[in-house]
Tab-separated table of C-alpha atoms in Angstrom:
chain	number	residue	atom	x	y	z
A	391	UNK	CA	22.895	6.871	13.111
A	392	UNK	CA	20.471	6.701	15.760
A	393	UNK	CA	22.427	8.885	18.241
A	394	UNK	CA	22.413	11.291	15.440
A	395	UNK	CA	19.137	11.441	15.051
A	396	UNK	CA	18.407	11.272	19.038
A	397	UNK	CA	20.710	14.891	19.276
A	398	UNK	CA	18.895	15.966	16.010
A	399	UNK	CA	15.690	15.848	17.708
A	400	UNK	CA	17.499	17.317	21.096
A	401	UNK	CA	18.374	20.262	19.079
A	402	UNK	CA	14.982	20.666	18.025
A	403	UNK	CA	13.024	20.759	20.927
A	404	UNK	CA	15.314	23.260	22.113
A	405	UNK	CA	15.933	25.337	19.775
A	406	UNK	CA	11.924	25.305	18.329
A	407	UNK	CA	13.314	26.895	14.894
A	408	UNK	CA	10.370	24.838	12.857
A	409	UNK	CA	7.769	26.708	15.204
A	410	UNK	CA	9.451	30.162	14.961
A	411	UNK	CA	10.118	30.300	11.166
A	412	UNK	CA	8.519	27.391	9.330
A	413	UNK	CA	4.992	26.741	11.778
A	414	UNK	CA	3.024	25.620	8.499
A	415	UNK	CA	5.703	22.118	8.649
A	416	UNK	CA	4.188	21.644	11.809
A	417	UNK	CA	0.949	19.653	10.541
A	418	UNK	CA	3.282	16.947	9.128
A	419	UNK	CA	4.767	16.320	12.460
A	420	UNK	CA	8.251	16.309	11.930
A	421	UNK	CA	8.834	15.925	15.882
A	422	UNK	CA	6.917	12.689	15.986
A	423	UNK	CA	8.667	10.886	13.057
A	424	UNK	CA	11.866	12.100	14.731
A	425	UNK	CA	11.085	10.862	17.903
A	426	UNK	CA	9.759	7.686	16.257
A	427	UNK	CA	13.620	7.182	14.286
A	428	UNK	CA	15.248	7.880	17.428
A	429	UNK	CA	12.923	5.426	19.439
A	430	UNK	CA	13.497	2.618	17.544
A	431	UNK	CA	16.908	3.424	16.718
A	432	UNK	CA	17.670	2.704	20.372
A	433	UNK	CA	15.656	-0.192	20.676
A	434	UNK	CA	17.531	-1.799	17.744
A	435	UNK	CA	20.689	-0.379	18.865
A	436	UNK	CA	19.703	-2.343	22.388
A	437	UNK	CA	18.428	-5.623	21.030
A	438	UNK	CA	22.101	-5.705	18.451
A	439	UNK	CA	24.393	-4.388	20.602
A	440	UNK	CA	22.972	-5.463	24.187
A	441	UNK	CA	23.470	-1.780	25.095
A	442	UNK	CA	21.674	-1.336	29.012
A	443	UNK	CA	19.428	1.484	29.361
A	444	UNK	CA	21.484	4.172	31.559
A	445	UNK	CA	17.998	3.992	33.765
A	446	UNK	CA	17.479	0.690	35.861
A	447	UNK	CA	14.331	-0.422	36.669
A	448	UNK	CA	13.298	1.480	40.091
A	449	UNK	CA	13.775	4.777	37.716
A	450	UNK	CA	11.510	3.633	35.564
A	451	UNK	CA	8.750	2.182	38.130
A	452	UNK	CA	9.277	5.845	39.848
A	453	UNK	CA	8.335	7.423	36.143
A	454	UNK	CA	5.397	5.227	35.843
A	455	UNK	CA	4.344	5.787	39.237
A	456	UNK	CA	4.451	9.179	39.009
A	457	UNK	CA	2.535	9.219	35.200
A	458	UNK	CA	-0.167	6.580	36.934
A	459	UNK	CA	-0.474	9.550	39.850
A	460	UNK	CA	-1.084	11.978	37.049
A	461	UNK	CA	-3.739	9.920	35.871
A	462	UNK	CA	-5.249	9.370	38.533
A	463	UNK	CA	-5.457	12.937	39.660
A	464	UNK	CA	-7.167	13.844	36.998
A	465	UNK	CA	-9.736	11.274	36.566
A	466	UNK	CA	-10.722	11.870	40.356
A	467	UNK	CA	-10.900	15.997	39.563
A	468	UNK	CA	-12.380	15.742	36.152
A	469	UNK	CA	-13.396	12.702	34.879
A	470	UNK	CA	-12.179	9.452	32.539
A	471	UNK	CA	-11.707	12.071	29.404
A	472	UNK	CA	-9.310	14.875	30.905
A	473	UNK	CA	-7.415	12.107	31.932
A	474	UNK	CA	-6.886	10.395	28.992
A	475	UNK	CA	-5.493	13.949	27.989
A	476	UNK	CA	-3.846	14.365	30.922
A	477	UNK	CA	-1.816	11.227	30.205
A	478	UNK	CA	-1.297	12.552	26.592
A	479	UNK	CA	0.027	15.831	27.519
A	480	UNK	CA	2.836	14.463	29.832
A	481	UNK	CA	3.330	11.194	28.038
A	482	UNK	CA	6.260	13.390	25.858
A	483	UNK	CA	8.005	14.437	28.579
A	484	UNK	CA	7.961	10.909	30.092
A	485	UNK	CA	9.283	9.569	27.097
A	486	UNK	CA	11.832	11.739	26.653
A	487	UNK	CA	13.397	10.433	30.008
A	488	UNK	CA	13.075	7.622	28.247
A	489	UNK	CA	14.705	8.253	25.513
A	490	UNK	CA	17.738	9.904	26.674
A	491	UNK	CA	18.052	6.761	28.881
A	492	UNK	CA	18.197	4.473	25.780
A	493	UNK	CA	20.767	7.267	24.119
A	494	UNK	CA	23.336	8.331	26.665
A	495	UNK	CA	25.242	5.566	27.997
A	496	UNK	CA	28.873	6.495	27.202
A	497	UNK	CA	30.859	9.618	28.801
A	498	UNK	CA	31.245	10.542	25.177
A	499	UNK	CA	27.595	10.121	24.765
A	500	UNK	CA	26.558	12.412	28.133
A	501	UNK	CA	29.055	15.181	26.870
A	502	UNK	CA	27.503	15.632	23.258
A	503	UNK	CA	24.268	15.418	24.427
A	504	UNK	CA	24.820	18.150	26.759
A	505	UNK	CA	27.375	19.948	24.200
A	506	UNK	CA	24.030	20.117	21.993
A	507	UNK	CA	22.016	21.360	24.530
A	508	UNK	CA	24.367	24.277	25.252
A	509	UNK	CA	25.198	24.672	22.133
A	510	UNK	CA	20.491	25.367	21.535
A	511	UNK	CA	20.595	27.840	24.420
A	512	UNK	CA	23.881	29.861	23.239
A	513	UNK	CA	22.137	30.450	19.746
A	514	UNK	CA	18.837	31.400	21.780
A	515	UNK	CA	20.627	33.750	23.791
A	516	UNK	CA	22.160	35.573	21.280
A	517	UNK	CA	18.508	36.422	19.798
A	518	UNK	CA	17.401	37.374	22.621
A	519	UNK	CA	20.271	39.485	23.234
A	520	UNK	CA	20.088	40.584	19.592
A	521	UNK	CA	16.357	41.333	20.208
A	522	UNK	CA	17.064	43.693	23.215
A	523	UNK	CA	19.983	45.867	21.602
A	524	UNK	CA	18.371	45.889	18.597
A	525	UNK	CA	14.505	45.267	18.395
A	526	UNK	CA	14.398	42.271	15.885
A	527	UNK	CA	11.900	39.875	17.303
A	528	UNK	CA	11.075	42.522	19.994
A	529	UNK	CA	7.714	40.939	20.633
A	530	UNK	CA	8.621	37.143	20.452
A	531	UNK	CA	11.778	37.464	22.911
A	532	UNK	CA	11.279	40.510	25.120
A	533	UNK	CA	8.858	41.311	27.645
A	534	UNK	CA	8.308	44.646	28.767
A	535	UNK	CA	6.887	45.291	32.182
A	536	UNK	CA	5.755	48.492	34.159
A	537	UNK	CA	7.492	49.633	37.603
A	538	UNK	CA	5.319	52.345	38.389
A	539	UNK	CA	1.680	53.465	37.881
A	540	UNK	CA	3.001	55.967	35.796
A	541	UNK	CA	4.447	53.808	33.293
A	542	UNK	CA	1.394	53.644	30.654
A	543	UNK	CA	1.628	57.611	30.347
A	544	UNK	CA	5.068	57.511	29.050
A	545	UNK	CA	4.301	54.211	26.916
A	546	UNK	CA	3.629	56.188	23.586
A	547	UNK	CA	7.170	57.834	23.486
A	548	UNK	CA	9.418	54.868	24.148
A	549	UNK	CA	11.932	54.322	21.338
A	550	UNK	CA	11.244	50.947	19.433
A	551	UNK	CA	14.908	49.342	20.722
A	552	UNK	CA	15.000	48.230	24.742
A	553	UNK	CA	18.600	49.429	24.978
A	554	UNK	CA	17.633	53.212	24.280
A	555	UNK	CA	15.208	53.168	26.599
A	556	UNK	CA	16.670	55.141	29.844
A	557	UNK	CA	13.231	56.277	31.241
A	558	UNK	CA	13.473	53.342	33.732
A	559	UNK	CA	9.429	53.490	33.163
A	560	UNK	CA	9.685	49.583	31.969
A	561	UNK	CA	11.909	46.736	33.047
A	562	UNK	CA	12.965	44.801	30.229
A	563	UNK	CA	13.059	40.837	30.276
A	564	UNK	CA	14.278	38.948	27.640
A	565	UNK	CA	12.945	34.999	26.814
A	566	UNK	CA	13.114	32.605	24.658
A	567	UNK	CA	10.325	30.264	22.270
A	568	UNK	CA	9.160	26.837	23.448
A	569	UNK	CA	10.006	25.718	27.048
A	570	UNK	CA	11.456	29.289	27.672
A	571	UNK	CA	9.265	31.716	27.100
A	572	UNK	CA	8.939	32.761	30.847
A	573	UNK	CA	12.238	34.644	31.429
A	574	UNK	CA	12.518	32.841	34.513
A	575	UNK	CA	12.547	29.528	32.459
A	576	UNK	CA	15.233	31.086	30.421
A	577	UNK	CA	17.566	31.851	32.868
A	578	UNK	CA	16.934	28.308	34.893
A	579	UNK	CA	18.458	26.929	32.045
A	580	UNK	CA	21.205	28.741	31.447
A	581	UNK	CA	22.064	27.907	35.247
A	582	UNK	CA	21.825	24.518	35.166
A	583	UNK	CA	24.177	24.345	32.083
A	584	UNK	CA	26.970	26.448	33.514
A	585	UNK	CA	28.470	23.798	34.973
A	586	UNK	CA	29.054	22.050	31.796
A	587	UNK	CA	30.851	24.648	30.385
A	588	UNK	CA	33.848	22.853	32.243
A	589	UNK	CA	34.256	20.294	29.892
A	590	UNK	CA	35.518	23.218	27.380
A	591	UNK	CA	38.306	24.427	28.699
A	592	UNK	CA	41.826	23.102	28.481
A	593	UNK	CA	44.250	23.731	30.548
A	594	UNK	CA	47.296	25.888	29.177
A	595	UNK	CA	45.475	27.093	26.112
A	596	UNK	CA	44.137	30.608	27.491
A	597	UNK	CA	43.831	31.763	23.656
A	598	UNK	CA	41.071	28.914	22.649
A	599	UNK	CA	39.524	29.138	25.698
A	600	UNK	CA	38.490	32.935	25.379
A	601	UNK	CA	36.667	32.265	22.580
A	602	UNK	CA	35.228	28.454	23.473
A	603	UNK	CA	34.902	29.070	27.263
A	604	UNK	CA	35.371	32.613	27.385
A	605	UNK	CA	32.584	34.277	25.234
A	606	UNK	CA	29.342	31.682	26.087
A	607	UNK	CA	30.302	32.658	29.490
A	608	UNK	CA	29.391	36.361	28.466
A	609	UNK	CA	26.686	35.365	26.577
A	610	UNK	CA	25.193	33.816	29.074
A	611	UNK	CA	26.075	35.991	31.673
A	612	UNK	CA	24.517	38.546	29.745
A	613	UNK	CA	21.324	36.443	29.044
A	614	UNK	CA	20.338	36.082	32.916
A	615	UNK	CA	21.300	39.410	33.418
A	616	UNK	CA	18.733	40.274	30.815
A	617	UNK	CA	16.249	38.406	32.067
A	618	UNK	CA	16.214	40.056	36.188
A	619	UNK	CA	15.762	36.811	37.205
A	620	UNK	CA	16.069	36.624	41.058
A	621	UNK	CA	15.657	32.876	41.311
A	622	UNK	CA	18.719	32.594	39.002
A	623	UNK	CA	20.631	33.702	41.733
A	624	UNK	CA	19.728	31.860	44.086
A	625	UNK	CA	20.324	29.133	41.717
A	626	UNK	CA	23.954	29.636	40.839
A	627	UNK	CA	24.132	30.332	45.026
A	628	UNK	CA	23.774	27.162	45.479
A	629	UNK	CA	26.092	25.707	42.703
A	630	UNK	CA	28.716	27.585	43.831
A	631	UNK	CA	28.443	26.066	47.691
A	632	UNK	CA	28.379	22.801	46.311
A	633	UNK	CA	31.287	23.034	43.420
A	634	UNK	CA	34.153	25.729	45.661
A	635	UNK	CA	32.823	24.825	49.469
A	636	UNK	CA	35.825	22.204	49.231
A	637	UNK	CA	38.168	24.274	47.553
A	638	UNK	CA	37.724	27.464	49.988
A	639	UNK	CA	35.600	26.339	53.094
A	640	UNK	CA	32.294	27.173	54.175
A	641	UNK	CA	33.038	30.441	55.468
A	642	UNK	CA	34.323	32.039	52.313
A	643	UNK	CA	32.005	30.480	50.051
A	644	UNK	CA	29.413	32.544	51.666
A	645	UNK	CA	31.562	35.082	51.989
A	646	UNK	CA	32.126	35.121	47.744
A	647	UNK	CA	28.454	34.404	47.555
A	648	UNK	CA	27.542	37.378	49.636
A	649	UNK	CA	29.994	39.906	47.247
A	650	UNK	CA	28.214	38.151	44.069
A	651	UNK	CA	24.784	38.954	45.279
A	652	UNK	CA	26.136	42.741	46.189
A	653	UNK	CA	27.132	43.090	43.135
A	654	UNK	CA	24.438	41.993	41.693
A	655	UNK	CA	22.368	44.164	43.371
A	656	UNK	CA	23.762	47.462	42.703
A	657	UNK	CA	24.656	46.391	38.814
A	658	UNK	CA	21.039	46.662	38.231
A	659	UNK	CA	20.660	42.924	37.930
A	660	UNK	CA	17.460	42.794	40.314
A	661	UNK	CA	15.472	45.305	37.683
A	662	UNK	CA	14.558	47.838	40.734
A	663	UNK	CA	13.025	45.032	42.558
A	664	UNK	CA	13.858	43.330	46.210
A	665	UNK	CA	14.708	39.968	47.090
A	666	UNK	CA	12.624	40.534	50.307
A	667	UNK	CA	9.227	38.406	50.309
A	668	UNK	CA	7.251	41.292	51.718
A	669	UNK	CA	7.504	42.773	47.993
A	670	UNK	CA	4.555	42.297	45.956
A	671	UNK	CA	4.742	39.875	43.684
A	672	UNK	CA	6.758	38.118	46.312
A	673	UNK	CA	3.503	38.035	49.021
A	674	UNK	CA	1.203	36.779	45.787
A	675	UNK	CA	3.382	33.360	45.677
A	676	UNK	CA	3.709	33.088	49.443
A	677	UNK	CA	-0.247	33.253	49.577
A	678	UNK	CA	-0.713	30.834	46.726
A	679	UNK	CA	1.530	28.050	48.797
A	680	UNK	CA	-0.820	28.870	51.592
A	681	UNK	CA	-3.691	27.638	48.981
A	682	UNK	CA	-1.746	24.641	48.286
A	683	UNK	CA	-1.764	23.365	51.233
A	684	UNK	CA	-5.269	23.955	52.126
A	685	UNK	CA	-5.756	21.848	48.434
A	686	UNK	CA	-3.332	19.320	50.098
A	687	UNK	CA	-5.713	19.240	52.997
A	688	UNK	CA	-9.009	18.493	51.027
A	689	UNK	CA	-7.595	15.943	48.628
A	690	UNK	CA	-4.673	14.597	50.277
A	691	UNK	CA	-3.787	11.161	48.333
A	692	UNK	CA	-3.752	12.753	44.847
A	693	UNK	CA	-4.390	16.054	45.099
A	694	UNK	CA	-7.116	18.412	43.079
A	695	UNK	CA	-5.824	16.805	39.520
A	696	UNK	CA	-2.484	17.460	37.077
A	697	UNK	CA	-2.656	21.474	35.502
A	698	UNK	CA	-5.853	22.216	38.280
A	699	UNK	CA	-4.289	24.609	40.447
A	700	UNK	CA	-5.687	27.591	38.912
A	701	UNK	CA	-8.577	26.095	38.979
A	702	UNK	CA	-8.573	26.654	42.931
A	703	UNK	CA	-6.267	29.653	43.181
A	704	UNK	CA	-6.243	32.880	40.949
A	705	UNK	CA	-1.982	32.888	40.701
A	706	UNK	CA	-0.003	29.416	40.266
A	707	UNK	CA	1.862	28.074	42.777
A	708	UNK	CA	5.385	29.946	41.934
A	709	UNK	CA	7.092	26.575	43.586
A	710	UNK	CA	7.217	23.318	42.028
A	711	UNK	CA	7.335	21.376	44.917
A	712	UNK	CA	3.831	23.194	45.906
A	713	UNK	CA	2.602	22.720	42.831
A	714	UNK	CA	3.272	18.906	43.479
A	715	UNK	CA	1.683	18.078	46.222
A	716	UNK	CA	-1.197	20.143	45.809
A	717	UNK	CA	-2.301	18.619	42.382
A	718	UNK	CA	-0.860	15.171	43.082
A	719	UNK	CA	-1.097	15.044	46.921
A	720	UNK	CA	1.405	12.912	48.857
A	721	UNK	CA	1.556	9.998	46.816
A	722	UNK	CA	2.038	11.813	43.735
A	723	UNK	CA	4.514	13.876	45.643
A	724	UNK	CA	6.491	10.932	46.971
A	725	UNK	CA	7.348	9.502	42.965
A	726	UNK	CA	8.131	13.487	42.089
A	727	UNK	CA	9.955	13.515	44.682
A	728	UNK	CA	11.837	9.615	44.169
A	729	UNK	CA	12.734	10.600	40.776
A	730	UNK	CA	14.851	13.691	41.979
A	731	UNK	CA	16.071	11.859	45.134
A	732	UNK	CA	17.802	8.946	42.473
A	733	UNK	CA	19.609	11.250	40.340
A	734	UNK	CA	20.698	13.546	42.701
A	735	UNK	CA	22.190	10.202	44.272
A	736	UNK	CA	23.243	8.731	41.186
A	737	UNK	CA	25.329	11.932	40.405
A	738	UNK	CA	26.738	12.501	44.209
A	739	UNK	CA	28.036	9.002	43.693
A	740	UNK	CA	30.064	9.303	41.312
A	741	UNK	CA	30.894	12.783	42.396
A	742	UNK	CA	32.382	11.618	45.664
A	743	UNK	CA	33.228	8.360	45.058
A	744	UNK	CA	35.448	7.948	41.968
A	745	UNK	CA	38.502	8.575	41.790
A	746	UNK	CA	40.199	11.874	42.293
A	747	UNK	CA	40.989	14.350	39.121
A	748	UNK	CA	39.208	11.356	36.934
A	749	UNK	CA	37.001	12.287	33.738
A	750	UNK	CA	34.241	10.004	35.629
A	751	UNK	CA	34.298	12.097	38.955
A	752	UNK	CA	34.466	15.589	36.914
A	753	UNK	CA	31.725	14.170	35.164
A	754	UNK	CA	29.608	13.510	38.667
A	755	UNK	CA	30.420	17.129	39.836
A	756	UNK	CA	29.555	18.676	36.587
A	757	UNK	CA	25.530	17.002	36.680
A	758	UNK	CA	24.940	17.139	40.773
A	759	UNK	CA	25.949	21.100	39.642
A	760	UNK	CA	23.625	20.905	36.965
A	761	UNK	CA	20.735	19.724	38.827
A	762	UNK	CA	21.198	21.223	42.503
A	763	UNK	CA	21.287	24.883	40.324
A	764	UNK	CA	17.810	23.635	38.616
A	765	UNK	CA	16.114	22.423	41.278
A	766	UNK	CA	17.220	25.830	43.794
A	767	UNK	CA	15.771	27.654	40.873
A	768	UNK	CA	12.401	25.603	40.559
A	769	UNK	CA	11.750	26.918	44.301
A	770	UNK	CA	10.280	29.710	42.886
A	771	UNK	CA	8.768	28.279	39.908
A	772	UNK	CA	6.338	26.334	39.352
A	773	UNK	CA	7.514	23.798	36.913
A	774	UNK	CA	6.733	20.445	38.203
A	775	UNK	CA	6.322	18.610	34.481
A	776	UNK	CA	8.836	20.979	32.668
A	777	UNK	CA	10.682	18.453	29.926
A	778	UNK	CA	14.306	20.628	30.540
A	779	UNK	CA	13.816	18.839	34.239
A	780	UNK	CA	13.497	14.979	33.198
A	781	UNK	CA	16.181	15.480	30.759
A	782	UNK	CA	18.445	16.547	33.323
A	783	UNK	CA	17.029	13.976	35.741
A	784	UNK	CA	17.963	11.512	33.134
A	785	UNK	CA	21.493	12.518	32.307
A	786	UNK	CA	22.152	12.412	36.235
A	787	UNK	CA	21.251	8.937	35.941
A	788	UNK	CA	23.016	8.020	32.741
A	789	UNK	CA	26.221	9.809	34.788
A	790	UNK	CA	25.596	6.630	37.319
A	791	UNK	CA	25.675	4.348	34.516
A	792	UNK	CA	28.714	5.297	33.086
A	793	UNK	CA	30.363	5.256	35.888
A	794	UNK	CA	29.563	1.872	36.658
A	795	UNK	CA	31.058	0.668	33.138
A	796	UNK	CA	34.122	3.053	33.379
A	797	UNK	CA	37.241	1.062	33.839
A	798	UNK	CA	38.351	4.415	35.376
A	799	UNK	CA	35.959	3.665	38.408
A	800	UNK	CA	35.119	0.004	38.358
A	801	UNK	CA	36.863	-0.530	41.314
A	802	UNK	CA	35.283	2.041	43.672
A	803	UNK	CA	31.990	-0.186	45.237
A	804	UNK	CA	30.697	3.086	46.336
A	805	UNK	CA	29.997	4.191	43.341
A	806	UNK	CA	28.264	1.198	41.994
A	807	UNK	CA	26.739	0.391	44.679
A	808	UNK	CA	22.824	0.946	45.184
A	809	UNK	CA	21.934	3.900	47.707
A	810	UNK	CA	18.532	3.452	49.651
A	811	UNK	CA	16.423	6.015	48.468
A	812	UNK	CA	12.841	5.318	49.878
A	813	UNK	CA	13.481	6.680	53.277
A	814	UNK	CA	15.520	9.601	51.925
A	815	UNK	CA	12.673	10.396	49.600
A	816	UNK	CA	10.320	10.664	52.596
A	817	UNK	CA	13.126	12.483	54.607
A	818	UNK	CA	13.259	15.191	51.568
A	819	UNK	CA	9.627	15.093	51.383
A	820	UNK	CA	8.956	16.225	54.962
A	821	UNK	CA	12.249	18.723	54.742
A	822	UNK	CA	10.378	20.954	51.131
A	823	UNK	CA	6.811	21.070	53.232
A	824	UNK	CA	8.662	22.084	56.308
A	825	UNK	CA	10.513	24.591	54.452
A	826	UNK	CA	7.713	26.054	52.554
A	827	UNK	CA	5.827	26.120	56.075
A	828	UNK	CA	8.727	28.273	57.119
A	829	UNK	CA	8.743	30.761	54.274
A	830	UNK	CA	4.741	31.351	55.410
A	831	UNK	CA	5.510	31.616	59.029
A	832	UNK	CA	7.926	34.127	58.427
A	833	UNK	CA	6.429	35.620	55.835
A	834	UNK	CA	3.215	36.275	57.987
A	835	UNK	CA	4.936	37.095	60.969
């Protein structure tokens, strides 16, 4: 019953359909006594059954480190009172890594979990899609943005649907409510899930899997094209060198990743714009990193304070990892950081270490996939505390779990072994600041 109630509340946060069509519910706080159920469902479930949390305890210091560095942040940027807030406002993302943790400790578990989650963004994706072709909900789940100066002067005679609107005046960018109402958000997403979509197919069965693999794949397909998303491309870029570089070598993975981003080029995907960062918008971000490291430089244990960025710098950061160090400094950096670093690990385990063509190593594949595609994607966004991320975080790390009470792998020590992670968390920290330092230097040069 708790599980039920644990996907229940999943379902919700994603799909936000009590916000969108019933907001006056919201001053009973449905999400709270949900969360509340599903909480101490799992701690009854864990007392009774003697279920493990899928998170061990250096997960959970890393989590509290990084929630003390938030604290911290703020009370030395702001004062005792914003960070009090500070720790309210992230304290329900924290505990839904939490929660998940208590939740998803059975392969079973990890694929319904993730089956609901897919399952959220499909039915968001077809409004939006709906919402472009046919106007409904234009103004909740489409943006529309100028390309030229001369945009405004046509503005009065657009037609009221995006699809019959051939002036190329406006680019058109569908979102989503909640967590996705950047289109960029949107589209991260529906990267990070495409992996998953694995699990759906059956071999032999072409018929079913048109319409169970088949048409999501469209839909979302359709979705990121929707949403001109240039980060999205760079995210499923890097999940396909991960998931075929085996399968076809180095050499013709970029050699398929080159023709995909060809194509996507001259279908229109790009929205007129260039992939080059001496375009506009493109310069902004590269100046804003600039800022966060001079923010870096004047408050370099814990940065200028959690959500202060703006406070120093007109745009945001446009980079998580930016965005990390420069309101948390180095220290808040290095448990950001940690907490990526483990379930990367935890997933690339189990994704090289059981056993070949095994439900357990599929399962490893399927969330390093998931997360290297989210993380690629965050490179240009600047979603440091985004809940999406700590959910994923967390199923990496329930993947770990599961594999280390599969029968299927119990034998493989790799996989249950612990991998050091401190001085690869370092390593990784000094490889992102070296890399953004790059992007400037060639940016400016």
């Amino acid at each position: 019953m708790g599980f039920v109630v644990f996907l229940i509340y999943l379902m919700l946060i994603y799909m936000r359909p009590i916000e969108m069509f019933a907001p006056q519910l919201m001053e009973l706080r449905p999400m709270v006594i949900l969360w509340v159920i599903a909480f101490g469902a799992g701690l009854v479930s864990s007392f009774k059954h003697k279920e493990e949390f899928a998170a061990r305890k250096r997960h959970m210091w890393v989590l509290c480190g990084f929630v003390f560095c938030i604290f911290v942040s703020k009370l030395m940027g702001s004062g005792f009172g914003e960070a009090i807030d500070a720790l309210s406002q992230f304290s329900s993302t924290a505990l839904l890594y939490v929660l998940v943790s208590m939740h998803v400790n059975t392969l079973e578990r990890l694929r319904a979990a993730c089956y609901v989650i897919m399952f959220s963004i499909f039915v968001l994706s077809i409004a939006a899609i709906a919402a472009y072709q046919t106007g409904y909900m234009l103004e909740q789940l489409v943006y529309r943005q100028p390309v030229s100066m001369d945009s405004a002067l046509v503005a009065k005679d657009l037609p009221p649907i995006p699809a019959d609107d051939h002036s190329g005046a406006f680019m058109y960018r569908v979102h989503s409510v909640g967590f996705f109402d950047d289109p960029n958000d949107f589209a991260q997403m529906i990267v990070s899930l495409l992996p998953w979509l694995v699990w759906l197919y059956k071999p032999g069965k072409w018929f079913r899997n048109i319409f169970v693999v088949g048409i999501p794949l469209a839909v979302f397909g359709t979705t990121i094209f929707l949403t001109h998303s240039r980060g999205s491309l760079l995210g499923i870029a890097s999940m396909l060198f991960f998931g075929v570089r085996k399968a076809l070598g180095p050499v013709k993975t970029v050699m398929l990743i080159g023709l995909m981003a060809g194509g996507a080029a001259a279908s229109g995907f790009l929205g007129g714009r260039s992939l080059s960062t001496k375009e506009e918008s493109a310069e902004g971000r590269i100046e804003a990193w600039v800022e966060g490291f001079n923010m870096l430089r004047s408050s370099p244990l814990f940065g200028v304070g959690y959500l202060n960025f703006t406070n120093f710098n007109w745009l945001t950061a446009h980079n998580a990892f930016v965005l990390c160090f420069a309101e948390l400094g180095v220290i808040g950096f290095f448990f950001w950081i940690a907490s990526i670093v483990l379930a990367f690990q935890a997933a690339n385990q189990v994704a090289e270490n059981a056993p070949e063509g095994s439900e357990i190593r599929q399962m490893g594949v399927l969330m390093r996939g998931s997360l290297v595609g989210f993380m690629t994607c965050s490179w240009f966004l600047s979603r440091t505390y985004q809940p999406t991320l700590y959910v994923l975080l967390a199923l990496c790390v329930a993947s770990w779990h599961i594999a280390t009470k599969s029968k299927e792998a119990g034998g493989v020590e790799a996989v249950t072994k612990d991998a050091p992670w401190v001085l690869t968390t370092i390593k990784m920290m000094v490889i992102a600041m070296s890399a953004v330092q790059a992007f400037i230097f060639v940016n400016r040069h």
